[in-house]
Amino acid sequence: MSEITEEKIVIVEETSGTSKETSEHKPVELIEHKHVENVEELPPELEELLQTDPSKGLTTDEVQKRLERFGRNELAEVKTNPFLKFLSYFTGAIAYLIELAGIFAAVVQDWLDFGVIVGLLIVNAFIGFIEEARAENALDALKQTLALKAKVWRDGQFVEVDTAELVPGDIIGLRLGDIVPADGRLLGLSVTGNETDSNLSIDQSALTGESLPVDKGKGATVYSSSIVKQGQMLAVVTKTGGDTFVGRAANLISITVEQGHFQKIVNAIGNFLILITVVLVGIIFIYQMVHFRGTHNGEFLVVIGKCLVLTIAAIPVGLPTVLSVTMAVGAKQLAAKKVIVKRLTAVEEMASVSVLCSDKTGTLTLNELTFDEPYLCPGYSKEDILLYSYLSAEPGANDPIEFAVRTAAEESLDILKNRQNKHEIPGYKVTAFVPFNPTTKMTNATVVSLDNNEVFKVAKGAPQVIIKLVGGDDDAVRAVNSLAARGLRALGVARTNGDNENYELVGMISLLDPPRPDSAETIRRCQAYGVDVKMITGDQLIIAKEVAHRLGMNRVILDANHLVDPDKTEEEVTQHCERADGFAQVIPEHKYRVVELLQKRGLLVGMTGDGVNDAPALKKANVGIAVHGCTDAARSAADIVLLAPGLSTIVDGIMTSRAIFQRMRSYSLYRITSTVHFLMFFFCIILAENWEMRTILLILITLLNDAATLVISVDNTKISQRPDKWRLGQLITLSIVLGIFLTAASFAHFYIAHYVFGIPKDNDNEDKRMETIMYLHISSCPHFVIFSTRLSGFFWENLPSPTFFIAVMGTQIFAMFISIYGLLTPAIGWAWGVGIIGVSLGYFVVLDCVKVIIFRFWSFEFTARVWPTPQRKQKLRNRIERKAFEEKISHNIKKVRKVVLLSKVISAFRSAANKTKTIKA
């Protein structure tokens, strides 16, 4: 049965066969339920090309000319060279600095350092390249959605051709089960060329998000890749290739090439570290060139070699590797929960997502039309309407409405369960059946009750037809209007009694694409984690509002016109996007625009979907999530693919990604702090004391500490209740403060060892224990800070995992034994070794308190006042205004509550007084 389109009719009383309106009985109108579709005007020059004779079609010569003008009916391919993609992992601020250090190492022929640098760069590139395995076939998948062959009139013959050869003006034939090969306009002619009044039932849910097949007649547009569910008709091709509905989606995907959020963060950290490294090492280079001018120590290559060692030890060579490994481990954890990560950095970005835009059909809902609560006339039950609907349903019909009716009856009625013969209905026999057709808009069955041989008829069809069949029913009209206002589809069911040919109404079936069982809970949990969920669907507005209501969302759903209103500024449209709970009747460009506007607001946006219409927005979003059962186009455009039905695994993804984010942020804070400390200490000590540490010890510190922190990927974390943010200003400021404290500790070790314990500080002295003391201190003291940077509170609020603790402590115990027994450096004995480790452990507790104080003091208001950029000042004003508005609303609500409470008290007193008077009387 094709989609029911309700018309406005007036139901009036009929007396002696004459219809009349009476003052006692006011007519009730049935609300019209129209299908809203985006219609595009074709340019006049293209319209001229569409005036093809439907009985002959285009000639071969004309087809060739149009192929040259419009191109083939296929999507352009964009291929990425795998080798160039691999090389892209050697780009970025930190990578460039590491590569520069590698060049310097080769110049001074320091092959050990050169090997370490090149090895780390290649390892990091392979991790990113192999783990991501980025699927660059979004356009290929969209191409596969096109039909391979098409029936077309050419040179007066109805022939089969490749879809790629279709051109505007071609006359194509569309039949049941066909995939529409190009955008076209229906001609109202059958495949044989005769005029037809019947329509085509088109399933375009994967393109537009509509939950029901759409009924389309003469003059209507059919879209490439939609599916013909019923009927047959000729159409003239209007658009091909990249100009089609699917083609525009492909174009949106191809232009969406932006630097990821995570890469921007890493580059920002890298730029900061590059700046301080280049400045401080540059000053040291100039100082040594001038100070040791004319000596061996002042030679260019010697000075470059010393600066190279500092640079290698200072820059976070392992930062990209540690972060990549952390995300890779997280991706494997998500895979165990049936969440497949295609782009590795999406793991980090998902933790920061604050808005989740979701498609409705097939994502929040099942995309399966199902039986909802019916309207029943007196004397009939839900079982009755299901039985009569089943009796009048066409067996095996390829129609979602008939399928929904039959499925609901078979699942609910006992007599239809456990039947030996699925074609028989126990106790009943259908002796005649008239299937649905567009003229009558109903099905009709003649049924015999085998219990008493009663013969009766059952009719099922469009509400206006069934209501007219029973002679009118105002209550039924109101019921249908109520269902229509909620976006539910109604079907009337009526039957005759015995030999009486008059029909009486049984009730109205209501049908809806229902929410998935876990959708409401998923939305609630997302909101609890600070993620705002917005529904963006191509379905009708009233249907979207009803689904939003059932999902526990607010019903502020706007139609797509709000996104393209020429009378509104982009700022006003952006505010609509922020405040609305969703948009309906959208096309792919609209979904793309919603995501784009929210991103311009500084928000990280996630997008879920399953259809071709979702693919551009999935690619544009910071994190695109393709749900179970999605199309190839959606799967290819997405960063994350859900293998399990429903959206519940999204919450698992959010929690896992936030845990991973905390580990990455912890390591980044530790590594920046270590770099700041290292540069500040050696900058000052070289200028003040001309004291240096051997290359092998500096590299040993870097390798041991970075190797230990690789296991941060399995460390315990404290998951935040709000979307995570890097807050680079806070991160760098805290790193500088902690770096200053560590530098102070390093100087304390240096001068206390020299002045209190008499350890020589001169590098030329035979007693080189100072180098060992400073090696063990610089290895352990900054390294233990990672126990503090794991969370914003005190370190004991969430203790590290045993594996992480053992790895960190193990490297420092190893360094301690090296220092105690002098394996690579002069021995300092147990007293110095244990003492330095003990002081480092105690000092990290002091730094932990400093960190907590800074986190508690720091706020956005503080940032906006210390570094008042125009954007921050505007954001601060907006926050203050919003807070004042919310306080005003809260104050008014309290007033209203007081008035209501006072009214109830007065009412209670009056009621009690009246009772007292009654008793006395």
Coordinates of C-alpha atoms in Angstrom, one line a residue, residues 276 671-683 735-736 738-747 774 777-779 781-783:
I276 CA 61.5 28.3 23.9
R671 CA 56.4 16.4 29.2
I672 CA 56.1 20.1 28.7
T673 CA 57.0 20.6 32.4
S674 CA 60.1 18.4 31.9
T675 CA 61.1 20.3 28.8
V676 CA 60.7 23.7 30.5
H677 CA 62.7 22.6 33.5
F678 CA 65.5 21.1 31.4
L679 CA 65.9 24.1 29.2
M680 CA 65.7 26.6 32.1
F681 CA 68.2 24.7 34.2
F682 CA 70.8 24.1 31.5
F683 CA 70.4 27.6 30.1
S735 CA 54.0 23.8 33.1
I736 CA 56.1 26.9 33.4
L738 CA 56.2 23.6 37.8
G739 CA 59.2 24.0 35.6
I740 CA 60.4 26.9 37.7
F741 CA 59.9 24.9 40.9
L742 CA 61.9 22.0 39.4
T743 CA 64.7 24.4 38.3
A744 CA 64.9 25.7 41.8
A745 CA 65.2 22.1 43.1
S746 CA 68.0 21.4 40.6
F747 CA 70.0 24.4 41.6
M774 CA 72.6 15.8 38.8
H777 CA 68.2 14.2 40.2
I778 CA 67.2 15.3 36.6
S779 CA 66.1 11.7 35.8
C781 CA 62.6 14.6 40.2
P782 CA 60.8 15.7 37.0
H783 CA 59.8 12.1 36.2

